[in-house]
PDB file of C-alpha atoms in Angstrom:
ATOM      1  CA  MET A   1     -16.123   1.791  10.699  1.00 42.00           C
ATOM      2  CA  SER A   2     -13.782   0.766  13.815  1.00 55.00           C
ATOM      3  CA  HIS A   3     -11.840  -1.573  11.216  1.00 89.00           C
ATOM      4  CA  TYR A   4     -10.695   0.691   8.921  1.00 97.00           C
ATOM      5  CA  ARG A   5      -7.188   2.427   9.755  1.00 98.00           C
ATOM      6  CA  ILE A   6      -6.315   5.469   7.739  1.00 98.00           C
ATOM      7  CA  SER A   7      -2.091   5.650   7.447  1.00 98.00           C
ATOM      8  CA  PRO A   8      -0.727   9.542   6.690  1.00 98.00           C
ATOM      9  CA  SER A   9       2.254   9.054   4.731  1.00 97.00           C
ATOM     10  CA  ILE A  10       5.053  11.359   6.040  1.00 97.00           C
ATOM     11  CA  LEU A  11       6.396  11.452   2.493  1.00 94.00           C
ATOM     12  CA  SER A  12       4.317  14.269   2.137  1.00 95.00           C
ATOM     13  CA  ALA A  13       4.994  16.225   5.755  1.00 97.00           C
ATOM     14  CA  ASP A  14       7.103  18.935   6.391  1.00 97.00           C
ATOM     15  CA  PHE A  15      10.571  17.420   6.397  1.00 96.00           C
ATOM     16  CA  ALA A  16      11.645  20.384   8.940  1.00 97.00           C
ATOM     17  CA  ARG A  17       9.091  19.502  11.555  1.00 97.00           C
ATOM     18  CA  LEU A  18       8.664  15.910  10.877  1.00 97.00           C
ATOM     19  CA  GLY A  19       8.309  15.468  14.873  1.00 98.00           C
ATOM     20  CA  GLU A  20       5.738  17.857  15.430  1.00 98.00           C
ATOM     21  CA  GLU A  21       4.004  16.794  11.934  1.00 98.00           C
ATOM     22  CA  VAL A  22       3.503  12.690  13.351  1.00 98.00           C
ATOM     23  CA  SER A  23       2.325  14.461  16.663  1.00 98.00           C
ATOM     24  CA  ASN A  24      -0.134  16.626  15.119  1.00 98.00           C
ATOM     25  CA  VAL A  25      -1.484  14.060  12.542  1.00 98.00           C
ATOM     26  CA  ILE A  26      -2.109  11.698  15.098  1.00 98.00           C
ATOM     27  CA  ALA A  27      -4.168  14.474  17.450  1.00 98.00           C
ATOM     28  CA  ALA A  28      -6.044  14.556  14.258  1.00 98.00           C
ATOM     29  CA  GLY A  29      -6.921  10.897  14.155  1.00 98.00           C
ATOM     30  CA  ALA A  30      -4.131   8.884  12.026  1.00 98.00           C
ATOM     31  CA  ASP A  31      -4.438   4.952  13.289  1.00 98.00           C
ATOM     32  CA  LEU A  32      -0.795   4.183  11.873  1.00 98.00           C
ATOM     33  CA  ILE A  33       2.155   6.436  10.487  1.00 98.00           C
ATOM     34  CA  HIS A  34       3.080   5.128   7.076  1.00 98.00           C
ATOM     35  CA  PHE A  35       6.794   5.714   6.526  1.00 98.00           C
ATOM     36  CA  ASP A  36       7.719   5.766   2.939  1.00 96.00           C
ATOM     37  CA  VAL A  37      11.736   4.345   2.734  1.00 97.00           C
ATOM     38  CA  MET A  38      12.916   4.710  -0.749  1.00 96.00           C
ATOM     39  CA  ASP A  39      16.728   3.917  -2.009  1.00 95.00           C
ATOM     40  CA  ASN A  40      17.507   5.128  -5.041  1.00 94.00           C
ATOM     41  CA  HIS A  41      17.940   1.880  -6.102  1.00 93.00           C
ATOM     42  CA  TYR A  42      14.754   0.081  -6.440  1.00 93.00           C
ATOM     43  CA  VAL A  43      12.847   3.007  -7.005  1.00 92.00           C
ATOM     44  CA  PRO A  44      14.339   6.458  -8.526  1.00 90.00           C
ATOM     45  CA  ASN A  45      13.826   8.533  -5.156  1.00 91.00           C
ATOM     46  CA  LEU A  46      15.684   8.420  -1.705  1.00 94.00           C
ATOM     47  CA  THR A  47      13.870   9.334   1.575  1.00 95.00           C
ATOM     48  CA  PHE A  48      14.458   8.311   5.190  1.00 95.00           C
ATOM     49  CA  GLY A  49      16.717   5.694   6.774  1.00 97.00           C
ATOM     50  CA  PRO A  50      16.311   3.961  10.174  1.00 98.00           C
ATOM     51  CA  MET A  51      17.636   6.715  11.873  1.00 98.00           C
ATOM     52  CA  ILE A  52      14.802   9.219  11.095  1.00 97.00           C
ATOM     53  CA  CYS A  53      12.511   6.361  12.395  1.00 98.00           C
ATOM     54  CA  SER A  54      14.440   5.837  15.714  1.00 98.00           C
ATOM     55  CA  ALA A  55      13.856   9.835  16.003  1.00 98.00           C
ATOM     56  CA  LEU A  56      10.335  10.104  15.519  1.00 98.00           C
ATOM     57  CA  LYS A  57       9.490   6.703  17.627  1.00 97.00           C
ATOM     58  CA  PRO A  58       8.655   8.924  20.900  1.00 98.00           C
ATOM     59  CA  TYR A  59       6.383  11.165  18.523  1.00 98.00           C
ATOM     60  CA  ALA A  60       4.749   8.026  17.094  1.00 97.00           C
ATOM     61  CA  THR A  61       1.959   6.984  19.606  1.00 97.00           C
ATOM     62  CA  VAL A  62       0.428   4.608  16.896  1.00 98.00           C
ATOM     63  CA  PRO A  63       2.474   1.725  15.081  1.00 98.00           C
ATOM     64  CA  ILE A  64       5.098   2.815  12.750  1.00 98.00           C
ATOM     65  CA  ASP A  65       4.089   1.279   9.449  1.00 98.00           C
ATOM     66  CA  VAL A  66       7.209   1.043   6.943  1.00 98.00           C
ATOM     67  CA  HIS A  67       7.127   0.312   3.951  1.00 98.00           C
ATOM     68  CA  LEU A  68      10.386  -0.766   1.998  1.00 98.00           C
ATOM     69  CA  MET A  69      11.223   0.578  -1.153  1.00 97.00           C
ATOM     70  CA  VAL A  70      14.921  -1.429  -1.311  1.00 97.00           C
ATOM     71  CA  GLU A  71      16.604  -3.722  -2.473  1.00 96.00           C
ATOM     72  CA  PRO A  72      17.931  -5.854  -0.675  1.00 95.00           C
ATOM     73  CA  VAL A  73      15.652  -5.964   1.808  1.00 98.00           C
ATOM     74  CA  ASP A  74      16.842  -7.961   4.746  1.00 98.00           C
ATOM     75  CA  ASP A  75      19.319  -5.800   5.957  1.00 97.00           C
ATOM     76  CA  LEU A  76      17.149  -3.040   6.266  1.00 98.00           C
ATOM     77  CA  ILE A  77      14.487  -5.278   7.736  1.00 98.00           C
ATOM     78  CA  GLN A  78      16.758  -5.636  11.115  1.00 98.00           C
ATOM     79  CA  SER A  79      16.976  -1.918  10.917  1.00 98.00           C
ATOM     80  CA  PHE A  80      14.133  -0.784  10.936  1.00 98.00           C
ATOM     81  CA  ALA A  81      12.998  -3.485  13.525  1.00 98.00           C
ATOM     82  CA  LYS A  82      15.346  -1.836  15.818  1.00 98.00           C
ATOM     83  CA  ALA A  83      14.462   1.608  14.989  1.00 98.00           C
ATOM     84  CA  GLY A  84      10.598   1.072  16.352  1.00 98.00           C
ATOM     85  CA  ALA A  85       8.565  -0.326  13.478  1.00 98.00           C
ATOM     86  CA  GLY A  86       5.363  -1.759  14.139  1.00 98.00           C
ATOM     87  CA  ILE A  87       4.968  -3.114  10.592  1.00 98.00           C
ATOM     88  CA  ILE A  88       7.278  -3.746   7.842  1.00 98.00           C
ATOM     89  CA  THR A  89       6.686  -4.231   4.395  1.00 98.00           C
ATOM     90  CA  PHE A  90       8.151  -4.892   1.199  1.00 98.00           C
ATOM     91  CA  HIS A  91       8.397  -6.001  -2.545  1.00 98.00           C
ATOM     92  CA  PRO A  92       8.530  -9.661  -3.500  1.00 97.00           C
ATOM     93  CA  GLU A  93      10.914  -8.286  -6.276  1.00 96.00           C
ATOM     94  CA  ALA A  94      13.447  -6.620  -4.073  1.00 96.00           C
ATOM     95  CA  SER A  95      13.842  -9.916  -1.867  1.00 97.00           C
ATOM     96  CA  LYS A  96      15.841 -13.169  -3.296  1.00 95.00           C
ATOM     97  CA  HIS A  97      13.551 -15.223  -0.855  1.00 97.00           C
ATOM     98  CA  VAL A  98      10.365 -13.840   0.156  1.00 97.00           C
ATOM     99  CA  ASP A  99       9.462 -16.714   2.572  1.00 97.00           C
ATOM    100  CA  ARG A 100      13.101 -15.985   4.574  1.00 97.00           C
ATOM    101  CA  SER A 101      12.110 -12.445   4.637  1.00 98.00           C
ATOM    102  CA  LEU A 102       8.932 -12.560   5.769  1.00 98.00           C
ATOM    103  CA  SER A 103       9.825 -14.775   8.462  1.00 98.00           C
ATOM    104  CA  LEU A 104      12.671 -12.322   9.710  1.00 98.00           C
ATOM    105  CA  ILE A 105       9.940  -9.741   9.982  1.00 98.00           C
ATOM    106  CA  CYS A 106       8.138 -12.088  12.505  1.00 97.00           C
ATOM    107  CA  ASP A 107      11.275 -13.000  14.315  1.00 98.00           C
ATOM    108  CA  LEU A 108      11.776  -9.679  15.140  1.00 98.00           C
ATOM    109  CA  SER A 109       8.143  -9.241  16.793  1.00 98.00           C
ATOM    110  CA  CYS A 110       6.916  -6.697  13.816  1.00 98.00           C
ATOM    111  CA  GLN A 111       3.835  -7.562  11.495  1.00 98.00           C
ATOM    112  CA  ALA A 112       4.672  -8.385   7.950  1.00 98.00           C
ATOM    113  CA  GLY A 113       3.364  -7.582   4.410  1.00 98.00           C
ATOM    114  CA  LEU A 114       3.917  -7.714   1.353  1.00 98.00           C
ATOM    115  CA  VAL A 115       3.676  -4.833  -1.512  1.00 98.00           C
ATOM    116  CA  LEU A 116       2.006  -5.361  -5.055  1.00 97.00           C
ATOM    117  CA  ASN A 117       3.014  -2.793  -7.758  1.00 95.00           C
ATOM    118  CA  PRO A 118       0.593  -2.193 -10.502  1.00 95.00           C
ATOM    119  CA  ALA A 119       2.078  -4.637 -12.562  1.00 93.00           C
ATOM    120  CA  THR A 120       2.851  -7.508  -9.957  1.00 95.00           C
ATOM    121  CA  SER A 121       0.600 -10.422 -10.106  1.00 96.00           C
ATOM    122  CA  VAL A 122      -1.547 -11.446  -7.033  1.00 97.00           C
ATOM    123  CA  SER A 123      -0.489 -15.034  -7.075  1.00 96.00           C
ATOM    124  CA  VAL A 124       2.967 -14.149  -5.411  1.00 96.00           C
ATOM    125  CA  LEU A 125       0.659 -14.016  -2.306  1.00 97.00           C
ATOM    126  CA  GLU A 126      -0.958 -17.644  -2.430  1.00 94.00           C
ATOM    127  CA  ASN A 127       2.054 -19.453  -0.933  1.00 94.00           C
ATOM    128  CA  VAL A 128       2.820 -16.914   1.889  1.00 97.00           C
ATOM    129  CA  LEU A 129      -0.784 -16.318   3.195  1.00 98.00           C
ATOM    130  CA  ASP A 130       0.440 -17.806   6.730  1.00 97.00           C
ATOM    131  CA  ARG A 131       2.996 -15.047   7.230  1.00 97.00           C
ATOM    132  CA  LEU A 132       1.154 -12.262   6.300  1.00 98.00           C
ATOM    133  CA  ASP A 133      -0.354  -9.535   8.425  1.00 98.00           C
ATOM    134  CA  MET A 134      -0.670  -6.976   5.805  1.00 98.00           C
ATOM    135  CA  VAL A 135      -0.640  -6.717   2.136  1.00 98.00           C
ATOM    136  CA  LEU A 136      -0.175  -3.347   0.590  1.00 98.00           C
ATOM    137  CA  LEU A 137      -1.368  -2.476  -3.055  1.00 98.00           C
ATOM    138  CA  MET A 138       0.217   0.142  -4.872  1.00 96.00           C
ATOM    139  CA  SER A 139      -2.459   1.971  -6.849  1.00 95.00           C
ATOM    140  CA  VAL A 140       0.250   4.433  -8.565  1.00 90.00           C
ATOM    141  CA  ASN A 141       4.112   3.189  -9.269  1.00 87.00           C
ATOM    142  CA  PRO A 142       6.202   3.658  -6.378  1.00 77.00           C
ATOM    143  CA  GLY A 143       8.666   6.448  -5.996  1.00 68.00           C
ATOM    144  CA  PHE A 144       6.654   9.853  -5.750  1.00 67.00           C
ATOM    145  CA  GLY A 145       4.214  11.341  -3.735  1.00 66.00           C
ATOM    146  CA  GLY A 146       1.234  13.244  -5.313  1.00 67.00           C
ATOM    147  CA  GLN A 147       0.425  10.657  -8.169  1.00 76.00           C
ATOM    148  CA  SER A 148      -3.173  10.044  -9.089  1.00 86.00           C
ATOM    149  CA  PHE A 149      -5.124   6.637  -8.406  1.00 91.00           C
ATOM    150  CA  ILE A 150      -4.720   3.925 -10.800  1.00 92.00           C
ATOM    151  CA  GLN A 151      -8.599   2.724 -11.441  1.00 93.00           C
ATOM    152  CA  GLN A 152      -7.820  -1.057 -12.332  1.00 94.00           C
ATOM    153  CA  THR A 153      -6.208  -0.982  -9.010  1.00 95.00           C
ATOM    154  CA  LEU A 154     -10.103  -1.579  -7.852  1.00 97.00           C
ATOM    155  CA  VAL A 155     -10.133  -4.527  -9.666  1.00 97.00           C
ATOM    156  CA  LYS A 156      -6.711  -5.684  -8.039  1.00 97.00           C
ATOM    157  CA  ILE A 157      -8.465  -5.326  -4.418  1.00 98.00           C
ATOM    158  CA  ARG A 158     -11.411  -6.941  -5.210  1.00 98.00           C
ATOM    159  CA  GLN A 159      -9.190 -10.369  -6.319  1.00 98.00           C
ATOM    160  CA  VAL A 160      -7.130  -9.908  -2.895  1.00 98.00           C
ATOM    161  CA  ARG A 161     -10.146  -9.238  -0.737  1.00 97.00           C
ATOM    162  CA  ALA A 162     -11.694 -12.246  -2.350  1.00 97.00           C
ATOM    163  CA  MET A 163      -8.020 -14.070  -1.503  1.00 98.00           C
ATOM    164  CA  LEU A 164      -7.884 -12.771   1.808  1.00 97.00           C
ATOM    165  CA  ASP A 165     -11.639 -13.492   3.032  1.00 97.00           C
ATOM    166  CA  GLU A 166     -11.300 -17.303   1.834  1.00 97.00           C
ATOM    167  CA  TYR A 167      -8.225 -17.698   3.906  1.00 98.00           C
ATOM    168  CA  GLU A 168      -9.777 -16.019   6.689  1.00 97.00           C
ATOM    169  CA  ALA A 169     -12.777 -18.568   6.756  1.00 97.00           C
ATOM    170  CA  GLN A 170     -10.136 -21.291   6.488  1.00 97.00           C
ATOM    171  CA  SER A 171      -7.717 -19.932   8.986  1.00 97.00           C
ATOM    172  CA  GLY A 172      -9.743 -17.582  11.529  1.00 97.00           C
ATOM    173  CA  ARG A 173      -6.817 -15.038  10.665  1.00 96.00           C
ATOM    174  CA  HIS A 174      -7.235 -11.571   9.432  1.00 96.00           C
ATOM    175  CA  ILE A 175      -4.652 -10.033   6.940  1.00 97.00           C
ATOM    176  CA  ALA A 176      -5.316  -6.103   6.548  1.00 98.00           C
ATOM    177  CA  LEU A 177      -5.508  -4.645   2.846  1.00 98.00           C
ATOM    178  CA  GLU A 178      -3.982  -1.854   2.308  1.00 98.00           C
ATOM    179  CA  VAL A 179      -3.945   0.965  -0.182  1.00 98.00           C
ATOM    180  CA  ASP A 180      -1.127   3.337  -1.359  1.00 95.00           C
ATOM    181  CA  GLY A 181      -1.380   5.950  -4.133  1.00 92.00           C
ATOM    182  CA  GLY A 182      -3.911   8.986  -5.084  1.00 92.00           C
ATOM    183  CA  VAL A 183      -6.535   8.198  -1.731  1.00 95.00           C
ATOM    184  CA  LYS A 184      -8.374  11.024  -1.106  1.00 96.00           C
ATOM    185  CA  VAL A 185     -11.701  12.125   0.487  1.00 97.00           C
ATOM    186  CA  ASP A 186     -13.237  11.780  -3.149  1.00 96.00           C
ATOM    187  CA  ASN A 187     -12.075   8.056  -3.620  1.00 97.00           C
ATOM    188  CA  ILE A 188     -12.047   6.701   0.106  1.00 98.00           C
ATOM    189  CA  ALA A 189     -15.187   5.451  -0.120  1.00 97.00           C
ATOM    190  CA  GLU A 190     -15.013   3.523  -3.259  1.00 97.00           C
ATOM    191  CA  ILE A 191     -11.515   1.871  -2.325  1.00 97.00           C
ATOM    192  CA  ALA A 192     -13.430   0.887   0.815  1.00 97.00           C
ATOM    193  CA  ALA A 193     -16.018  -0.830  -1.096  1.00 97.00           C
ATOM    194  CA  ALA A 194     -13.515  -2.778  -3.277  1.00 97.00           C
ATOM    195  CA  GLY A 195     -12.302  -4.469   0.180  1.00 97.00           C
ATOM    196  CA  ALA A 196      -9.709  -2.360   1.219  1.00 98.00           C
ATOM    197  CA  ASP A 197      -9.263  -1.611   5.034  1.00 98.00           C
ATOM    198  CA  THR A 198      -6.231   0.521   5.459  1.00 98.00           C
ATOM    199  CA  PHE A 199      -5.233   3.635   3.980  1.00 98.00           C
ATOM    200  CA  VAL A 200      -2.624   5.381   2.906  1.00 97.00           C
ATOM    201  CA  ALA A 201      -2.747   9.063   2.118  1.00 96.00           C
ATOM    202  CA  GLY A 202       0.106  11.745   1.709  1.00 94.00           C
ATOM    203  CA  SER A 203      -0.582  14.787  -0.204  1.00 92.00           C
ATOM    204  CA  ALA A 204      -4.020  14.489   0.671  1.00 95.00           C
ATOM    205  CA  ILE A 205      -4.018  15.130   4.306  1.00 97.00           C
ATOM    206  CA  PHE A 206      -0.398  16.966   4.721  1.00 96.00           C
ATOM    207  CA  GLY A 207      -1.009  19.009   1.700  1.00 88.00           C
ATOM    208  CA  LYS A 208      -4.245  20.721   3.605  1.00 95.00           C
ATOM    209  CA  PRO A 209      -4.395  23.300   6.285  1.00 95.00           C
ATOM    210  CA  ASP A 210      -6.213  21.107   8.811  1.00 98.00           C
ATOM    211  CA  TYR A 211      -5.003  17.539   9.099  1.00 98.00           C
ATOM    212  CA  LYS A 212      -8.365  16.811  11.719  1.00 98.00           C
ATOM    213  CA  ALA A 213     -10.978  17.907   8.809  1.00 98.00           C
ATOM    214  CA  VAL A 214      -9.594  15.901   6.184  1.00 98.00           C
ATOM    215  CA  ILE A 215      -9.217  12.718   8.186  1.00 98.00           C
ATOM    216  CA  GLY A 216     -12.730  13.536   9.734  1.00 98.00           C
ATOM    217  CA  GLN A 217     -14.293  13.739   6.077  1.00 98.00           C
ATOM    218  CA  MET A 218     -12.427  10.564   5.526  1.00 98.00           C
ATOM    219  CA  ARG A 219     -13.909   8.662   8.210  1.00 97.00           C
ATOM    220  CA  GLU A 220     -17.464  10.258   7.140  1.00 97.00           C
ATOM    221  CA  GLU A 221     -16.897   8.865   3.795  1.00 97.00           C
ATOM    222  CA  LEU A 222     -15.780   5.478   5.028  1.00 97.00           C
ATOM    223  CA  SER A 223     -18.992   5.386   7.301  1.00 95.00           C
ATOM    224  CA  ARG A 224     -21.286   5.100   4.305  1.00 93.00           C
ATOM    225  CA  VAL A 225     -19.699   2.160   3.053  1.00 94.00           C
TER     226      VAL A 225
END
């Protein structure tokens, strides 16, 4: 079970107490902090910038997992790397040159990843696997928290897991498979069984009074996979 990671999304946290919320959810057992960046351009919502990431860095004793829902991406990749991001993922549709954007992340000493929307084909991964540390599959359409998990995502998780397993067998290098959207205690085991190893959960954690209890329940479900 040690290879499973839970990444609470602060999109569902109390914005008036973000530092405290980050500290509390890490104390409750979070492996990563998921940081949703929306620009009201690529997606119809506006959230956090690099200054918030920098302000939260002292509270984050685990890696900050930055998900860029922005267009264009390269300038903000550089800004978030400087602000303390550990992992930076972006949507291929938002970059004019996907390989160059991935290389930029690597050059800035961050882990790099691509994010696939529900309607994005897995074929976009084929020629850049050597640049990836993570693939993030959206199990909702990006833009807002609290949406329900799209069941068809399970098929896509299996497809990507097979692709990543084949690559790992050939290269010896593991690429994490993260799922974001509608992940909760009731379905996390099913998502893990399909092949995911990293789980973004927002309202399922921050919407509850006891973060440690929820993360504990998620780990208990994962232990049965």
